[in-house]
Amino acid sequence: MSEVNEKELAEFAAEADAWFAENVDPDPGFMLPLTFMEVGTDQQFDFLRQWQNKVWEAGYLGAAWPREYGGGGLPEAFQRAATKAMRKHNGPIMLNAIGLNWTGPLLLDIGSEAHKAKYLKGILSAEDIWCQGFSEPEHGSDLGNAQTRAVREGEEYVVNGSKIWTTQGNYAKYMILLARTDPDAPRKYDGLSFFLAPMQIPGVETHPIRKLTGEYGFTQTFFTDARIPADGLIGAEGEGWKVAMRTLEYERGARGGQPGGYVITERDAFDVLDLARRMMRGGEPLMEDPVMQDRLMDFIIEIQANRLCQERQKVAPLTSDRPMGLALSSKLMSTELVRRLNEFAVTLTGPRAGYYVGDENAVDEGIWARGYLNAFSATIGGGTSQIQHNIIGEHVLGLPKS
Amino acid sequence: MENLGRIGFSEEQADLLEVAESFCRERSPVERVRALIRDSLGHDPAVWQEMAELGWLGIAIPEAYGGVGLGLAEVVPVVEQMGRRLMAGPFVSTTLAGQALLAGGTEAQKAAWLPRLAEGMPATLALMEADGNWDLEAVTATAEGGATLSLSGQKLFVENAATAGLVIASVFHDGAPALVLIETEALPDGALRRETVIDETRRSFELTLDGISVPSSQLLDTGKARAALSHIHLAANLLATAEMTGCTQACIDYTIDYLNTRKQFGKLIGSYQALKHPSVDAYVTYEQARSHLYSAAHSFTEQGTGEVATRMAKTAADKALSFAADRAIQFHGGFGFTYDCDAHLYRRRAIWHASQHGDAAWHKRKLAQMLL
Ligand SMILES: Cc1cc2nc3c(=O)[nH]c(=O)nc-3n(C[C@H](O)[C@H](O)[C@H](O)COP(=O)(O)OP(=O)(O)OC[C@H]3O[C@@H](n4cnc5c(N)ncnc54)[C@H](O)[C@@H]3O)c2cc1C
């Protein structure tokens, strides 16, 4: 990767800023998903797919990925500048989250030349949507026990079983699939293998699942003698657990290689402060109430703490006591905070917390209640908060396994 | 609400952190802490001497006055490590007295006293009064007269007053709050009463000012008094936060150690999630507090931002230490209820710090006025 030319970087950043100012549509006329897990209608899907494609074509997604795979071949700093501009202008999320943040970095790291050539560009352009097939109806937190079977037959594997909570499963062209190739392995983890699997083939069926908000966003995926090509195997047979854990590190940002942009947006303290200024109690803005001020300060202090923890991760002497501590804690810290912040915001709306999305009297079109309900996607998905507690307790504090 | 503080860490901070870590660990094992609780002086003069020789007492004193010429940001890692080892002594009160002189002293006072503080003369501040107000400008003690000032009133929580050579007291003078230097040699018998305080590692005194007179040259620059008080308030909170953060780390380590050795029902108790998960919460809250601490240290001298970052940091540290120490008692079971278990040392210290220089609710109130 070439040296950063500060002048070129500044020009690039200014262009990106102007581009997002020009191209972000503040009102597409319907509610956009806040996260990649909330894509519930074709209208939302089509819009976001086009948006990602447009951002990529303009050079503001994958700017630091290699040119031969559709990237911009620039230093990381350029993509960071583009992402910053995207955020500043409240650009919608990047749709193809699993492809961008899980599959892509994985292939760049350990994929074959053929894999990279075949998949990477389509990930960036949103031509090829990806999903993740890890969880099963009977094995969620206990992922290592996954039982979906993959049996080798010649140049193919025959897959049988079911995956569930598959985000964007109904739109996906490919899945990263964790399946059991050796049911007799002495350790449950050693029987698993990791595949890049096509979704639009005979024997693969997706059934949409309705979420607690009443919307759609994920599916149950059924495999019935589905034949997937053997060259989709990543790592050796039996190494699937290791590969899957690696993808989780990309997803949590503990390993680099992501193409930039963001796949989740959150309402922040500013939005909640603004809400507190607008909501009235006894003729006064809620914001004037000292009890509310106290609670708001708690949130602001915690939000700031999490931001500072990200910064402190880069200061080695300030992390030496438990070097992995901050990295392994960040998912728990941030997702639980968002959930509690949204929960608090709902209470600010007073009696109108009784309304929901769709009623004209709902405060801010009901986004707070919906945001609160959706916030559980992050405290459950990607390893629940309880599992995060176990991970931190065992791997950071050194406590015995439960 | 753009700038609430950010992390920065200088080479000097890193060096001091490393040196202080081993120094405090070696000089202040918990048996020593407990022995000093029983000792009337309450700290080890030989260790104090060593700290003076290391230059620690002059870290935040300019070179012109015999100090090292760094700032409070560099004092923070040292105090953090002292807090971690529950180390007793007049380090913080002396550093704060130096800050009072720097912020509010006349040139002559700075030249006379700062070099002595840097060399190791203990000093302290007398700010608190019986009304329980953390607003340092709300002073009822008085200094009246012309060339000679007669002092009157009561001051509480004057730390290390019996060891200190110098006390800097806040008084009401000429219609405004002011600061005055009192040499402890001049204190009449009975002016000091040792207080029984919840944190037994501390030596704290009530100071009766009645009957004390000092020459008016002992008044700090009256034009700077308000600014000095506000600086002292923030500096005291910054250093308290450092102590609390170190203390939280130690408290968590101590509890984790027990969870990894004590067995019940044939299993290490740390395998029970009812203990594991709250321990993780304590740990995460500690990391958040430590991030705030080093943001406050780095941002301390920035107008406005320093105050915001410091008040946030104290609030975060209070939450972290109170929770960690509360759970520490519970998670040690019957042993946790004993004097022998260290958990109460942490819990008592947490209450002490929460109550000094503004509790969390008070700081949040100030922050709300600044930010909301
Ligand atoms: C919005 C959303 C999107 C998702 N997208 C995907 C996706 O695209 N692909 C995919 O593969 N998966 C996806 N998931 C699935 C997600 O990873 C699982 O839901 C999660 O890992 C939990 O598994 P489970 O649902 O089986 O719950 P369970 O594991 O049955 O957990 C039930 C409860 O028990 C607790 N629990 C379980 N084990 C323990 C333990 N050892 N200690 C303490 N508590 C425990 C859990 O925390 C939880 O509260 C998604 C989930 C959501 C909510």
PDB file of N, CA, C and O in Angstrom, chain B residues 199-251:
ATOM      1  N   ASP B 199     -12.622   5.678  55.926  1.00  0.00           N
ATOM      2  CA  ASP B 199     -11.446   5.079  55.302  1.00  0.00           C
ATOM      3  C   ASP B 199     -10.302   5.156  56.299  1.00  0.00           C
ATOM      4  O   ASP B 199      -9.690   6.203  56.499  1.00  0.00           O
ATOM      5  N   GLU B 200     -10.020   4.011  56.923  1.00  0.00           N
ATOM      6  CA  GLU B 200      -9.070   4.023  58.038  1.00  0.00           C
ATOM      7  C   GLU B 200      -7.621   4.186  57.601  1.00  0.00           C
ATOM      8  O   GLU B 200      -6.743   4.326  58.442  1.00  0.00           O
ATOM      9  N   THR B 201      -7.382   4.149  56.311  1.00  0.00           N
ATOM     10  CA  THR B 201      -6.008   4.379  55.868  1.00  0.00           C
ATOM     11  C   THR B 201      -5.675   5.872  55.901  1.00  0.00           C
ATOM     12  O   THR B 201      -4.530   6.248  55.703  1.00  0.00           O
ATOM     13  N   ARG B 202      -6.681   6.700  56.091  1.00  0.00           N
ATOM     14  CA  ARG B 202      -6.459   8.157  56.053  1.00  0.00           C
ATOM     15  C   ARG B 202      -6.301   8.748  57.445  1.00  0.00           C
ATOM     16  O   ARG B 202      -6.849   8.236  58.409  1.00  0.00           O
ATOM     17  N   ARG B 203      -5.602   9.863  57.485  1.00  0.00           N
ATOM     18  CA  ARG B 203      -5.510  10.652  58.711  1.00  0.00           C
ATOM     19  C   ARG B 203      -6.154  11.989  58.413  1.00  0.00           C
ATOM     20  O   ARG B 203      -5.674  12.757  57.582  1.00  0.00           O
ATOM     21  N   SER B 204      -7.263  12.254  59.095  1.00  0.00           N
ATOM     22  CA  SER B 204      -8.030  13.445  58.805  1.00  0.00           C
ATOM     23  C   SER B 204      -8.360  14.159  60.110  1.00  0.00           C
ATOM     24  O   SER B 204      -8.574  13.508  61.133  1.00  0.00           O
ATOM     25  N   PHE B 205      -8.413  15.476  60.042  1.00  0.00           N
ATOM     26  CA  PHE B 205      -8.534  16.265  61.271  1.00  0.00           C
ATOM     27  C   PHE B 205      -9.566  17.368  61.122  1.00  0.00           C
ATOM     28  O   PHE B 205      -9.774  17.902  60.030  1.00  0.00           O
ATOM     29  N   GLU B 206     -10.149  17.683  62.289  1.00  0.00           N
ATOM     30  CA  GLU B 206     -10.938  18.899  62.358  1.00  0.00           C
ATOM     31  C   GLU B 206     -10.010  20.003  62.857  1.00  0.00           C
ATOM     32  O   GLU B 206      -9.250  19.799  63.798  1.00  0.00           O
ATOM     33  N   LEU B 207     -10.083  21.139  62.221  1.00  0.00           N
ATOM     34  CA  LEU B 207      -9.200  22.254  62.572  1.00  0.00           C
ATOM     35  C   LEU B 207     -10.037  23.418  63.093  1.00  0.00           C
ATOM     36  O   LEU B 207     -10.931  23.908  62.401  1.00  0.00           O
ATOM     37  N   THR B 208      -9.743  23.825  64.317  1.00  0.00           N
ATOM     38  CA  THR B 208     -10.429  24.995  64.876  1.00  0.00           C
ATOM     39  C   THR B 208      -9.567  26.219  64.628  1.00  0.00           C
ATOM     40  O   THR B 208      -8.415  26.284  65.069  1.00  0.00           O
ATOM     41  N   LEU B 209     -10.121  27.171  63.921  1.00  0.00           N
ATOM     42  CA  LEU B 209      -9.337  28.352  63.564  1.00  0.00           C
ATOM     43  C   LEU B 209      -9.388  29.425  64.652  1.00  0.00           C
ATOM     44  O   LEU B 209      -8.529  30.311  64.693  1.00  0.00           O
ATOM     45  N   ASP B 210     -10.378  29.319  65.529  1.00  0.00           N
ATOM     46  CA  ASP B 210     -10.526  30.342  66.572  1.00  0.00           C
ATOM     47  C   ASP B 210      -9.214  30.517  67.338  1.00  0.00           C
ATOM     48  O   ASP B 210      -8.607  29.533  67.770  1.00  0.00           O
ATOM     49  N   GLY B 211      -8.806  31.769  67.504  1.00  0.00           N
ATOM     50  CA  GLY B 211      -7.605  32.038  68.285  1.00  0.00           C
ATOM     51  C   GLY B 211      -6.322  32.033  67.479  1.00  0.00           C
ATOM     52  O   GLY B 211      -5.251  32.298  68.000  1.00  0.00           O
ATOM     53  N   ILE B 212      -6.422  31.696  66.199  1.00  0.00           N
ATOM     54  CA  ILE B 212      -5.214  31.724  65.371  1.00  0.00           C
ATOM     55  C   ILE B 212      -5.120  33.088  64.687  1.00  0.00           C
ATOM     56  O   ILE B 212      -6.105  33.587  64.148  1.00  0.00           O
ATOM     57  N   SER B 213      -3.933  33.701  64.727  1.00  0.00           N
ATOM     58  CA  SER B 213      -3.747  34.900  63.916  1.00  0.00           C
ATOM     59  C   SER B 213      -2.518  34.748  63.034  1.00  0.00           C
ATOM     60  O   SER B 213      -1.547  34.064  63.407  1.00  0.00           O
ATOM     61  N   VAL B 214      -2.605  35.353  61.887  1.00  0.00           N
ATOM     62  CA  VAL B 214      -1.489  35.275  60.928  1.00  0.00           C
ATOM     63  C   VAL B 214      -1.294  36.670  60.345  1.00  0.00           C
ATOM     64  O   VAL B 214      -2.244  37.448  60.244  1.00  0.00           O
ATOM     65  N   PRO B 215      -0.054  36.992  59.950  1.00  0.00           N
ATOM     66  CA  PRO B 215       0.158  38.278  59.282  1.00  0.00           C
ATOM     67  C   PRO B 215      -0.567  38.307  57.936  1.00  0.00           C
ATOM     68  O   PRO B 215      -0.733  37.261  57.296  1.00  0.00           O
ATOM     69  N   SER B 216      -1.005  39.481  57.506  1.00  0.00           N
ATOM     70  CA  SER B 216      -1.799  39.548  56.283  1.00  0.00           C
ATOM     71  C   SER B 216      -0.995  39.121  55.050  1.00  0.00           C
ATOM     72  O   SER B 216      -1.566  38.797  54.009  1.00  0.00           O
ATOM     73  N   SER B 217       0.336  39.108  55.204  1.00  0.00           N
ATOM     74  CA  SER B 217       1.150  38.614  54.074  1.00  0.00           C
ATOM     75  C   SER B 217       0.898  37.124  53.803  1.00  0.00           C
ATOM     76  O   SER B 217       1.317  36.591  52.789  1.00  0.00           O
ATOM     77  N   GLN B 218       0.195  36.463  54.727  1.00  0.00           N
ATOM     78  CA  GLN B 218      -0.114  35.041  54.519  1.00  0.00           C
ATOM     79  C   GLN B 218      -1.359  34.841  53.649  1.00  0.00           C
ATOM     80  O   GLN B 218      -1.699  33.709  53.300  1.00  0.00           O
ATOM     81  N   LEU B 219      -2.045  35.921  53.348  1.00  0.00           N
ATOM     82  CA  LEU B 219      -3.202  35.787  52.432  1.00  0.00           C
ATOM     83  C   LEU B 219      -2.683  35.509  51.035  1.00  0.00           C
ATOM     84  O   LEU B 219      -1.749  36.170  50.566  1.00  0.00           O
ATOM     85  N   LEU B 220      -3.313  34.556  50.354  1.00  0.00           N
ATOM     86  CA  LEU B 220      -2.963  34.373  48.950  1.00  0.00           C
ATOM     87  C   LEU B 220      -3.551  35.550  48.179  1.00  0.00           C
ATOM     88  O   LEU B 220      -4.388  36.290  48.696  1.00  0.00           O
ATOM     89  N   ASP B 221      -3.122  35.701  46.966  1.00  0.00           N
ATOM     90  CA  ASP B 221      -3.580  36.821  46.124  1.00  0.00           C
ATOM     91  C   ASP B 221      -5.121  36.843  46.089  1.00  0.00           C
ATOM     92  O   ASP B 221      -5.740  35.935  45.530  1.00  0.00           O
ATOM     93  N   THR B 222      -5.708  37.863  46.708  1.00  0.00           N
ATOM     94  CA  THR B 222      -7.171  37.853  46.830  1.00  0.00           C
ATOM     95  C   THR B 222      -7.853  37.977  45.467  1.00  0.00           C
ATOM     96  O   THR B 222      -8.970  37.498  45.281  1.00  0.00           O
ATOM     97  N   GLY B 223      -7.171  38.588  44.538  1.00  0.00           N
ATOM     98  CA  GLY B 223      -7.753  38.714  43.193  1.00  0.00           C
ATOM     99  C   GLY B 223      -7.868  37.378  42.476  1.00  0.00           C
ATOM    100  O   GLY B 223      -8.613  37.248  41.503  1.00  0.00           O
ATOM    101  N   LYS B 224      -7.120  36.397  42.955  1.00  0.00           N
ATOM    102  CA  LYS B 224      -7.130  35.093  42.266  1.00  0.00           C
ATOM    103  C   LYS B 224      -7.881  34.026  43.054  1.00  0.00           C
ATOM    104  O   LYS B 224      -7.880  32.852  42.680  1.00  0.00           O
ATOM    105  N   ALA B 225      -8.490  34.428  44.166  1.00  0.00           N
ATOM    106  CA  ALA B 225      -9.021  33.420  45.080  1.00  0.00           C
ATOM    107  C   ALA B 225     -10.094  32.535  44.436  1.00  0.00           C
ATOM    108  O   ALA B 225     -10.072  31.316  44.551  1.00  0.00           O
ATOM    109  N   ARG B 226     -11.029  33.175  43.749  1.00  0.00           N
ATOM    110  CA  ARG B 226     -12.110  32.364  43.161  1.00  0.00           C
ATOM    111  C   ARG B 226     -11.569  31.390  42.126  1.00  0.00           C
ATOM    112  O   ARG B 226     -11.933  30.213  42.099  1.00  0.00           O
ATOM    113  N   ALA B 227     -10.681  31.888  41.288  1.00  0.00           N
ATOM    114  CA  ALA B 227     -10.093  31.017  40.262  1.00  0.00           C
ATOM    115  C   ALA B 227      -9.307  29.884  40.923  1.00  0.00           C
ATOM    116  O   ALA B 227      -9.349  28.727  40.482  1.00  0.00           O
ATOM    117  N   ALA B 228      -8.608  30.226  41.992  1.00  0.00           N
ATOM    118  CA  ALA B 228      -7.814  29.204  42.671  1.00  0.00           C
ATOM    119  C   ALA B 228      -8.725  28.134  43.273  1.00  0.00           C
ATOM    120  O   ALA B 228      -8.455  26.936  43.168  1.00  0.00           O
ATOM    121  N   LEU B 229      -9.817  28.558  43.883  1.00  0.00           N
ATOM    122  CA  LEU B 229     -10.733  27.579  44.488  1.00  0.00           C
ATOM    123  C   LEU B 229     -11.322  26.658  43.427  1.00  0.00           C
ATOM    124  O   LEU B 229     -11.463  25.449  43.636  1.00  0.00           O
ATOM    125  N   SER B 230     -11.640  27.237  42.305  1.00  0.00           N
ATOM    126  CA  SER B 230     -12.236  26.375  41.287  1.00  0.00           C
ATOM    127  C   SER B 230     -11.183  25.417  40.713  1.00  0.00           C
ATOM    128  O   SER B 230     -11.468  24.246  40.443  1.00  0.00           O
ATOM    129  N   HIS B 231      -9.964  25.887  40.604  1.00  0.00           N
ATOM    130  CA  HIS B 231      -8.889  24.993  40.153  1.00  0.00           C
ATOM    131  C   HIS B 231      -8.650  23.869  41.172  1.00  0.00           C
ATOM    132  O   HIS B 231      -8.507  22.703  40.805  1.00  0.00           O
ATOM    133  N   ILE B 232      -8.620  24.250  42.450  1.00  0.00           N
ATOM    134  CA  ILE B 232      -8.390  23.228  43.493  1.00  0.00           C
ATOM    135  C   ILE B 232      -9.497  22.169  43.463  1.00  0.00           C
ATOM    136  O   ILE B 232      -9.239  20.969  43.577  1.00  0.00           O
ATOM    137  N   HIS B 233     -10.708  22.652  43.305  1.00  0.00           N
ATOM    138  CA  HIS B 233     -11.848  21.729  43.281  1.00  0.00           C
ATOM    139  C   HIS B 233     -11.680  20.692  42.165  1.00  0.00           C
ATOM    140  O   HIS B 233     -11.848  19.486  42.379  1.00  0.00           O
ATOM    141  N   LEU B 234     -11.324  21.169  40.985  1.00  0.00           N
ATOM    142  CA  LEU B 234     -11.181  20.235  39.865  1.00  0.00           C
ATOM    143  C   LEU B 234      -9.954  19.350  40.036  1.00  0.00           C
ATOM    144  O   LEU B 234      -9.988  18.142  39.751  1.00  0.00           O
ATOM    145  N   ALA B 235      -8.863  19.942  40.523  1.00  0.00           N
ATOM    146  CA  ALA B 235      -7.646  19.151  40.711  1.00  0.00           C
ATOM    147  C   ALA B 235      -7.893  18.051  41.748  1.00  0.00           C
ATOM    148  O   ALA B 235      -7.462  16.907  41.577  1.00  0.00           O
ATOM    149  N   ALA B 236      -8.616  18.412  42.814  1.00  0.00           N
ATOM    150  CA  ALA B 236      -8.911  17.418  43.858  1.00  0.00           C
ATOM    151  C   ALA B 236      -9.758  16.291  43.276  1.00  0.00           C
ATOM    152  O   ALA B 236      -9.550  15.110  43.583  1.00  0.00           O
ATOM    153  N   ASN B 237     -10.689  16.645  42.434  1.00  0.00           N
ATOM    154  CA  ASN B 237     -11.511  15.612  41.812  1.00  0.00           C
ATOM    155  C   ASN B 237     -10.710  14.740  40.851  1.00  0.00           C
ATOM    156  O   ASN B 237     -10.908  13.526  40.787  1.00  0.00           O
ATOM    157  N   LEU B 238      -9.817  15.362  40.118  1.00  0.00           N
ATOM    158  CA  LEU B 238      -8.993  14.577  39.190  1.00  0.00           C
ATOM    159  C   LEU B 238      -8.159  13.550  39.957  1.00  0.00           C
ATOM    160  O   LEU B 238      -8.120  12.368  39.591  1.00  0.00           O
ATOM    161  N   LEU B 239      -7.519  13.989  41.012  1.00  0.00           N
ATOM    162  CA  LEU B 239      -6.656  13.062  41.743  1.00  0.00           C
ATOM    163  C   LEU B 239      -7.466  12.031  42.526  1.00  0.00           C
ATOM    164  O   LEU B 239      -7.066  10.874  42.645  1.00  0.00           O
ATOM    165  N   ALA B 240      -8.637  12.442  43.018  1.00  0.00           N
ATOM    166  CA  ALA B 240      -9.508  11.462  43.675  1.00  0.00           C
ATOM    167  C   ALA B 240      -9.914  10.386  42.671  1.00  0.00           C
ATOM    168  O   ALA B 240      -9.934   9.190  42.980  1.00  0.00           O
ATOM    169  N   THR B 241     -10.211  10.824  41.449  1.00  0.00           N
ATOM    170  CA  THR B 241     -10.596   9.880  40.406  1.00  0.00           C
ATOM    171  C   THR B 241      -9.467   8.897  40.123  1.00  0.00           C
ATOM    172  O   THR B 241      -9.702   7.700  39.935  1.00  0.00           O
ATOM    173  N   ALA B 242      -8.260   9.411  40.125  1.00  0.00           N
ATOM    174  CA  ALA B 242      -7.112   8.529  39.879  1.00  0.00           C
ATOM    175  C   ALA B 242      -7.008   7.485  40.984  1.00  0.00           C
ATOM    176  O   ALA B 242      -6.852   6.287  40.719  1.00  0.00           O
ATOM    177  N   GLU B 243      -7.119   7.932  42.217  1.00  0.00           N
ATOM    178  CA  GLU B 243      -7.052   6.992  43.343  1.00  0.00           C
ATOM    179  C   GLU B 243      -8.156   5.948  43.242  1.00  0.00           C
ATOM    180  O   GLU B 243      -7.945   4.759  43.463  1.00  0.00           O
ATOM    181  N   MET B 244      -9.355   6.416  42.926  1.00  0.00           N
ATOM    182  CA  MET B 244     -10.508   5.515  42.861  1.00  0.00           C
ATOM    183  C   MET B 244     -10.347   4.488  41.755  1.00  0.00           C
ATOM    184  O   MET B 244     -10.716   3.323  41.898  1.00  0.00           O
ATOM    185  N   THR B 245      -9.803   4.920  40.636  1.00  0.00           N
ATOM    186  CA  THR B 245      -9.665   4.010  39.499  1.00  0.00           C
ATOM    187  C   THR B 245      -8.671   2.905  39.821  1.00  0.00           C
ATOM    188  O   THR B 245      -8.934   1.720  39.579  1.00  0.00           O
ATOM    189  N   GLY B 246      -7.543   3.294  40.400  1.00  0.00           N
ATOM    190  CA  GLY B 246      -6.568   2.281  40.790  1.00  0.00           C
ATOM    191  C   GLY B 246      -7.170   1.321  41.807  1.00  0.00           C
ATOM    192  O   GLY B 246      -6.978   0.101  41.750  1.00  0.00           O
ATOM    193  N   CYS B 247      -7.912   1.903  42.725  1.00  0.00           N
ATOM    194  CA  CYS B 247      -8.538   1.122  43.782  1.00  0.00           C
ATOM    195  C   CYS B 247      -9.562   0.133  43.193  1.00  0.00           C
ATOM    196  O   CYS B 247      -9.671  -1.006  43.653  1.00  0.00           O
ATOM    197  N   THR B 248     -10.285   0.560  42.185  1.00  0.00           N
ATOM    198  CA  THR B 248     -11.274  -0.320  41.554  1.00  0.00           C
ATOM    199  C   THR B 248     -10.587  -1.518  40.919  1.00  0.00           C
ATOM    200  O   THR B 248     -11.042  -2.662  41.037  1.00  0.00           O
ATOM    201  N   GLN B 249      -9.495  -1.244  40.237  1.00  0.00           N
ATOM    202  CA  GLN B 249      -8.761  -2.344  39.606  1.00  0.00           C
ATOM    203  C   GLN B 249      -8.339  -3.367  40.658  1.00  0.00           C
ATOM    204  O   GLN B 249      -8.532  -4.577  40.484  1.00  0.00           O
ATOM    205  N   ALA B 250      -7.794  -2.881  41.753  1.00  0.00           N
ATOM    206  CA  ALA B 250      -7.331  -3.791  42.796  1.00  0.00           C
ATOM    207  C   ALA B 250      -8.489  -4.578  43.388  1.00  0.00           C
ATOM    208  O   ALA B 250      -8.383  -5.777  43.645  1.00  0.00           O
ATOM    209  N   CYS B 251      -9.596  -3.899  43.567  1.00  0.00           N
ATOM    210  CA  CYS B 251     -10.763  -4.544  44.162  1.00  0.00           C
ATOM    211  C   CYS B 251     -11.267  -5.675  43.260  1.00  0.00           C
ATOM    212  O   CYS B 251     -11.604  -6.762  43.727  1.00  0.00           O
TER     213      CYS B 251
END
